[in-house]
Short mmCIF file of C-alpha atoms in Angstrom, two decimals:
data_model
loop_
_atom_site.label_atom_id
_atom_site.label_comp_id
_atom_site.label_asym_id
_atom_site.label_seq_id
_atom_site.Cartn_x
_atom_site.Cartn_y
_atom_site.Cartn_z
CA UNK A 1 -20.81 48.67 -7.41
CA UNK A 2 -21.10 50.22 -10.98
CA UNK A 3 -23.97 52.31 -12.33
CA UNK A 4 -26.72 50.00 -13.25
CA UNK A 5 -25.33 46.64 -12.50
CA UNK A 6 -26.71 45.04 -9.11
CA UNK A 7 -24.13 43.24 -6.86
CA UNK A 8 -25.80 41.34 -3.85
CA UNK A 9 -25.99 38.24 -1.46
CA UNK A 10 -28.83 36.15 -0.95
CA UNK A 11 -29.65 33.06 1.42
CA UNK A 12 -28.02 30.79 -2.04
CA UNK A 13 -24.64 32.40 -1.77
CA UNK A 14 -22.67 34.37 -3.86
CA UNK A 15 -24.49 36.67 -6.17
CA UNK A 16 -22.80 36.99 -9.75
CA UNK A 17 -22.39 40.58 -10.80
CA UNK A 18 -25.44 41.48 -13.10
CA UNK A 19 -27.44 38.69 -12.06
CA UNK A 20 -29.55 37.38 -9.52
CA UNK A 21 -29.12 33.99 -9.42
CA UNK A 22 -26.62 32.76 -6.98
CA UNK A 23 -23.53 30.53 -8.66
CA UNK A 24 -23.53 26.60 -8.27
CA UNK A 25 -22.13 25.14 -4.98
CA UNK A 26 -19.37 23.40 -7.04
CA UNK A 27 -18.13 26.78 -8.09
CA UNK A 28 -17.98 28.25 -5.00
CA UNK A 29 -15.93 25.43 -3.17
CA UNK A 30 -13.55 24.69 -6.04
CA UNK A 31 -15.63 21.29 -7.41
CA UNK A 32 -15.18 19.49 -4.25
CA UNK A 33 -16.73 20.43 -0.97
CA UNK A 34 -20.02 18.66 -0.14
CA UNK A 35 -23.25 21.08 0.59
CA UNK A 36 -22.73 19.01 4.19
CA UNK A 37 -18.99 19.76 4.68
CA UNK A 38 -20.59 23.41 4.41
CA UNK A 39 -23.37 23.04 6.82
CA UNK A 40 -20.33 22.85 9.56
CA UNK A 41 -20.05 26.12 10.44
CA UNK A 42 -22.75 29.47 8.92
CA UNK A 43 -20.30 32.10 10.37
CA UNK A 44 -17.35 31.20 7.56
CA UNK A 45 -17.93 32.19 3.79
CA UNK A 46 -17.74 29.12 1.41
CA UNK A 47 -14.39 30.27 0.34
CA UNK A 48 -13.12 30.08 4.15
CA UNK A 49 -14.67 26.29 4.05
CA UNK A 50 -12.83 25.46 0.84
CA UNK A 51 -9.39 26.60 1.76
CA UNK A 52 -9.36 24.38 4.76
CA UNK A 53 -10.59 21.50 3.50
CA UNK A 54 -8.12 21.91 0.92
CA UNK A 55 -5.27 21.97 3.55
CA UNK A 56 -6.26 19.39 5.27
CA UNK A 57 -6.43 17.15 2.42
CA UNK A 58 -3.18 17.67 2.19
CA UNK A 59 -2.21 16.93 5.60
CA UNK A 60 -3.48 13.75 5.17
CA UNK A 61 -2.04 12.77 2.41
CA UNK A 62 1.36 13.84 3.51
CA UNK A 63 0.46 11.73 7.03
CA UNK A 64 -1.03 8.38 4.51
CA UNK A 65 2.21 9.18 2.38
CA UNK A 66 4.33 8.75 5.74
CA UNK A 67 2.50 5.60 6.69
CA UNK A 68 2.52 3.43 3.36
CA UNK A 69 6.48 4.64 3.24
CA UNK A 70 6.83 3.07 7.24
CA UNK A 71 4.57 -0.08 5.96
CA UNK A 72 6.46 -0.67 2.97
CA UNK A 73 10.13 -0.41 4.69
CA UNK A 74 8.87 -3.22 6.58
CA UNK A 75 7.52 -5.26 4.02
CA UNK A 76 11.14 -4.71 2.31
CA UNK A 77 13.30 -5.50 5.41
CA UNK A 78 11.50 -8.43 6.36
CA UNK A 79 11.98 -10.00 3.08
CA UNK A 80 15.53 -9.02 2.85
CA UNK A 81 15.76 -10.90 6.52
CA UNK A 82 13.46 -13.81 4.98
CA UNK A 83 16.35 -14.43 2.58
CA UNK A 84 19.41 -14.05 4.93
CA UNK A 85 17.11 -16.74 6.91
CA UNK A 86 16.66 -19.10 4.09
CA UNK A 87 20.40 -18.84 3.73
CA UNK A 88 21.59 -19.46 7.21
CA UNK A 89 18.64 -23.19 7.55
CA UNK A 90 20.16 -24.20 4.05
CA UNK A 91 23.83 -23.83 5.53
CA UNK A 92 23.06 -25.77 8.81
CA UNK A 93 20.95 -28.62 6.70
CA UNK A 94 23.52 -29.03 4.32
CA UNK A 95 26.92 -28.60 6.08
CA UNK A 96 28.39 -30.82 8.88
CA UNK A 97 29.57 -28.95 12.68
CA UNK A 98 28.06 -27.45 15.41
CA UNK A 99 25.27 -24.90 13.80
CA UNK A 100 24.08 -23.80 17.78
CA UNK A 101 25.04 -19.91 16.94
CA UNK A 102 23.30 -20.34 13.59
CA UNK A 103 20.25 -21.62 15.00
CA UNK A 104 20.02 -18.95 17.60
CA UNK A 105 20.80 -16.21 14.93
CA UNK A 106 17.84 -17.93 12.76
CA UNK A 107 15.31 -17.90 15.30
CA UNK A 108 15.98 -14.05 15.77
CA UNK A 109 15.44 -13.46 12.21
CA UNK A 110 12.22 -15.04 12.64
CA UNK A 111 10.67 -13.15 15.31
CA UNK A 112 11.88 -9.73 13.70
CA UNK A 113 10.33 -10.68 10.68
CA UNK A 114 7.45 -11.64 12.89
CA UNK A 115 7.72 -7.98 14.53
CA UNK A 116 7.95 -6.75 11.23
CA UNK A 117 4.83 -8.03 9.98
CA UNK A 118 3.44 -6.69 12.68
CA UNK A 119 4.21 -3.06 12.00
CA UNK A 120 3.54 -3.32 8.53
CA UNK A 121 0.51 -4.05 9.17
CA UNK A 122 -0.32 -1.38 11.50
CA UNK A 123 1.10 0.62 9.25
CA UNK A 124 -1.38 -0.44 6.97
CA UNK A 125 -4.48 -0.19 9.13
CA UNK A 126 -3.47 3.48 9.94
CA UNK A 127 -3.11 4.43 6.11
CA UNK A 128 -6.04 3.04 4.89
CA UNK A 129 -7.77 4.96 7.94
CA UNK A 130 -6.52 8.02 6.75
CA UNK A 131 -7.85 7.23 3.16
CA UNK A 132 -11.39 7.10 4.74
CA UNK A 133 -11.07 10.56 6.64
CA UNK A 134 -9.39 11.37 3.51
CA UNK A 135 -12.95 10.41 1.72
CA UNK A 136 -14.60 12.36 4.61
CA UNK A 137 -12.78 15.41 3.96
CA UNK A 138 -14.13 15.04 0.00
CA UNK A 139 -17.44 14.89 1.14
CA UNK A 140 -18.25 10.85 1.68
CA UNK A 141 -20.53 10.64 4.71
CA UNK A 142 -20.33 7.95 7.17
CA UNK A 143 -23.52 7.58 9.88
CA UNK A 144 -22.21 7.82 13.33
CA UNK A 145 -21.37 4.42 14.47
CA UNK A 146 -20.40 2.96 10.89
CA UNK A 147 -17.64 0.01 11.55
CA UNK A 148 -14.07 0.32 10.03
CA UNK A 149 -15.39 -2.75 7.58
CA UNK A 150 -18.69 -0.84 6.57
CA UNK A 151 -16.65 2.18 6.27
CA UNK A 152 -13.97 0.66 3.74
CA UNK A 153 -16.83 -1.21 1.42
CA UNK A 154 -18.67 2.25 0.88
CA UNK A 155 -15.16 3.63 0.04
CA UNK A 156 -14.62 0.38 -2.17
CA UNK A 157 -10.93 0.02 -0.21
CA UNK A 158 -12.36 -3.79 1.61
CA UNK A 159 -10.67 -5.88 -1.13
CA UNK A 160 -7.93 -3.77 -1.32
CA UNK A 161 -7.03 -3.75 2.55
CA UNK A 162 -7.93 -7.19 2.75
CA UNK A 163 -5.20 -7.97 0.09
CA UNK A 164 -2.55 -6.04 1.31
CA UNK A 165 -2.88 -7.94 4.75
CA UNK A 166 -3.53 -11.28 3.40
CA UNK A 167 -0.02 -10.47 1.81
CA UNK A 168 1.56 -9.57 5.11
CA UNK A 169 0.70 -12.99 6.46
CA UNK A 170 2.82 -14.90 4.73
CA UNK A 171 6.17 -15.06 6.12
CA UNK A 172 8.45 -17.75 8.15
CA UNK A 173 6.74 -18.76 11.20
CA UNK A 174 8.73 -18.84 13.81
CA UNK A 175 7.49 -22.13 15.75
CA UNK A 176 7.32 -24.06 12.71
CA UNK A 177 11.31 -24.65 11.07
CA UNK A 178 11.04 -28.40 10.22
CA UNK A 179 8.95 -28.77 7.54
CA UNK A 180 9.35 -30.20 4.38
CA UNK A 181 7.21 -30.22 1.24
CA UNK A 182 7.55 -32.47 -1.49
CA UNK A 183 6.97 -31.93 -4.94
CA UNK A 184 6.29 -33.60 -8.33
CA UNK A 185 8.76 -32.97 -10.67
CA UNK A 186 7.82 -34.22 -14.13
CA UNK A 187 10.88 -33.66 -15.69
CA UNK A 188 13.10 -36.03 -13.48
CA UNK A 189 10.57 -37.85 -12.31
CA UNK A 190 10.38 -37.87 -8.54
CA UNK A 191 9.56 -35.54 -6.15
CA UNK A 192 11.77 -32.79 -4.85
CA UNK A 193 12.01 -32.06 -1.35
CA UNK A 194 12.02 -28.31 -0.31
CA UNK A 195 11.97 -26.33 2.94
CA UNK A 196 8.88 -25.19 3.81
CA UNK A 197 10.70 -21.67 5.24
CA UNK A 198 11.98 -21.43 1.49
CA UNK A 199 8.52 -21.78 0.13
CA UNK A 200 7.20 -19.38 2.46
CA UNK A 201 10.22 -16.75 1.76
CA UNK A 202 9.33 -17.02 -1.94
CA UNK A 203 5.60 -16.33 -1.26
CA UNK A 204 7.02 -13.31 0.39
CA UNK A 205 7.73 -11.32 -2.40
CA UNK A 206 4.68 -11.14 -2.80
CA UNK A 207 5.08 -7.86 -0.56
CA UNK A 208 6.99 -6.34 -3.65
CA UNK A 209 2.87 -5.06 -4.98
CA UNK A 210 3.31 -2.39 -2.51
CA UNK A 211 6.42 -0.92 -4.13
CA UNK A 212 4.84 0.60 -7.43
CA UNK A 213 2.59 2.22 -5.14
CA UNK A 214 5.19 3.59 -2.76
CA UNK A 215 6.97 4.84 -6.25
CA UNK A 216 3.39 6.97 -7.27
CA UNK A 217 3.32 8.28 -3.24
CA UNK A 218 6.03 10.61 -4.23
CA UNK A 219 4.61 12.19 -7.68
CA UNK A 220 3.40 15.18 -7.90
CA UNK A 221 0.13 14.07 -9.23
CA UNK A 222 -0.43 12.63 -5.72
CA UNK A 223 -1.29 15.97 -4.52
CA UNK A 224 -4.45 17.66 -3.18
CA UNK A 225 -4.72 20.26 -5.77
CA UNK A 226 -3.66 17.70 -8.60
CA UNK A 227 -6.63 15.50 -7.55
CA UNK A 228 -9.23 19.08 -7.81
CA UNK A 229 -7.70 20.16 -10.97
CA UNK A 230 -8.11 16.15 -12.15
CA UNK A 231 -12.10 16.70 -11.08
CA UNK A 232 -12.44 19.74 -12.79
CA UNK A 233 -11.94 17.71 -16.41
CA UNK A 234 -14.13 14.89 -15.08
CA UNK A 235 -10.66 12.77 -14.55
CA UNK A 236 -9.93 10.72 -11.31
CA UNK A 237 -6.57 10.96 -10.56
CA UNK A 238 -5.79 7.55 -8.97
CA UNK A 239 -3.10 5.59 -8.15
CA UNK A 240 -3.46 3.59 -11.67
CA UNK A 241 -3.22 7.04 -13.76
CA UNK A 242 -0.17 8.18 -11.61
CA UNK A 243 1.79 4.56 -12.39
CA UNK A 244 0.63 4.91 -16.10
CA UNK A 245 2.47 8.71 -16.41
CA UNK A 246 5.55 7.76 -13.87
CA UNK A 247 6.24 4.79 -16.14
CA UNK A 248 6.01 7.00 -19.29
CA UNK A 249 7.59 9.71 -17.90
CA UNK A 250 10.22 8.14 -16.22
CA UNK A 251 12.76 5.74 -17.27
CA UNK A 252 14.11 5.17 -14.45
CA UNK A 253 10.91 3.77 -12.87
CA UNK A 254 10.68 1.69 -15.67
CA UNK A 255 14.42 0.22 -14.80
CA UNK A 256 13.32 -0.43 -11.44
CA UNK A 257 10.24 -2.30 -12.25
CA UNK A 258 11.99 -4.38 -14.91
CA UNK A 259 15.15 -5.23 -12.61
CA UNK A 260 13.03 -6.00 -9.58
CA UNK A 261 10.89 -8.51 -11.89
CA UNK A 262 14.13 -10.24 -12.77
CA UNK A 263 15.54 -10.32 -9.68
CA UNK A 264 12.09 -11.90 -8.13
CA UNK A 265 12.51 -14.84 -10.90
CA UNK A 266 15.96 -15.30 -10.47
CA UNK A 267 15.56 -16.13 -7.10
CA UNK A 268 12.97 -18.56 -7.40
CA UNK A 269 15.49 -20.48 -9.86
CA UNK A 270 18.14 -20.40 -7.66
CA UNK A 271 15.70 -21.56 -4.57
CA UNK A 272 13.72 -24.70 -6.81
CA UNK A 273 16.88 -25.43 -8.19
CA UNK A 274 19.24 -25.77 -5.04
CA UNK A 275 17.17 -28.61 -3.64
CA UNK A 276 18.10 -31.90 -4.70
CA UNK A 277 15.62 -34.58 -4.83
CA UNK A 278 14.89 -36.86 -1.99
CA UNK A 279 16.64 -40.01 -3.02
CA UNK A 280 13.53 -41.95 -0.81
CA UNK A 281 11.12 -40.83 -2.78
CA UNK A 282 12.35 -41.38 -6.08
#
């Protein structure tokens, strides 16, 4: 040390040079590490603690970027398989022959959509676990036996989990082909008769929420050290803020969004208006 300036470490911490008081926890760990997280171990310095907490943030977010990519290529391909579906029931309704290999082709579709539903929502399950160790790593802490549920309200991720399965449920059933649902139509004045399996199909797109999200997963503002430096302003770098700056930033995001919202509405014209009315209940 230099003449006359006192350098030293006391039970605090760090010791700034020239002074005796030890610097604030959230310096030492780079704004992020919990005074528990460094309770874990007295034999590593602070800066040890903060370096590998910062790694393994990102390890998880690389591993919950892997499993909302796996989630939402399932939510995709089953509704691209929920449309070939709807395609192949309105060609045996409405055409005349023997539809046996078309029947056995649609119940296949059905259970891999079924199977696909299924994975997405594992995939789902694991992601949003990984958000809470994710949490856990920041310096949330959970009291040994917490359930999953109690675990996700503290995080404030229930109603978002919950969403993003109640979503998954809706697809074609596949024990249940033969219904029909009947509609009002105020315009023509009669009811029009529709597929239940194209009703569901439609509600299926509802699976398309999950694709802005998968678009911000790749940014590099969904990063570990993007997230510190966001702290270190007082700004939460969230999934909203990273949708907000890809869709300024990036015109091709924004061509995406806009021909995905057109192609949604198109469909549902061309499904509502394929049907034509039941004739018995006009």
């Amino acid at each position: 040390p230099e003449r006359g300036v006192w350098v030293g470490r006391g039970a605090g911490g760090d010791m700034d040079r020239g002074s005796a008081q030890p610097l604030p926890a959230n310096n030492r760990v780079a704004g992020f590490i919990s005074k528990r997280w460094l309770t874990i171990s007295k034999k590593s310095t602070p800066t040890k603690h903060a370096m590998h907490c910062f790694e393994e943030q990102r390890i998880l977010i690389a591993s919950n970027t892997w499993w909302f990519t796996f989630s939402t290529a399932c939510s995709l391909l089953g509704i691209l398989l929920a449309v070939a579906n709807s395609e192949i029931d309105f060609i045996v309704v409405r055409t005349e022959g023997d539809h046996s290999a078309w029947r056995v082709v649609s119940h296949a579709l059905k259970y891999s959509i079924l199977g696909l539903t299924v994975a997405a929502i594992f995939g789902l399950l694991t992601y949003y676990q990984g958000k809470l160790a994710l949490n856990q790593v920041r310096g949330m802490y959970f009291a040994d036996g917490t359930t999953l549920a109690s675990k996700l309200h503290l995080s404030g991720l229930l109603v978002p989990c919950a969403l993003d399965i109640a979503v998954q449920l809706v697809f074609p059933f596949p024990l249940y082909t033969d219904g029909e649902a009947y509609i009002w139509d105020s315009v023509l004045g009669h009811y029009s008769q529709y597929p239940v399996q194209d009703l569901l199909t439609c509600a299926m797109l509802m699976r398309l929420v999950l694709l802005p999200r998968f678009l911000c997963s790749f940014h590099d503002l969904n990063a570990a050290d993007a997230r510190v430096y966001g702290r270190l302003v007082s700004l939460e770098v969230d999934t909203g803020l990273i949708a907000k700056v890809l869709l300024n930033e990036s015109v091709g995001a924004l061509v995406v969004v806009w021909v995905i919202s057109i192609g949604v509405f198109a469909y549902f014209l061309y499904i509502f208006e394929r049907q034509d009315a039941d004739p018995r209940s006009v």
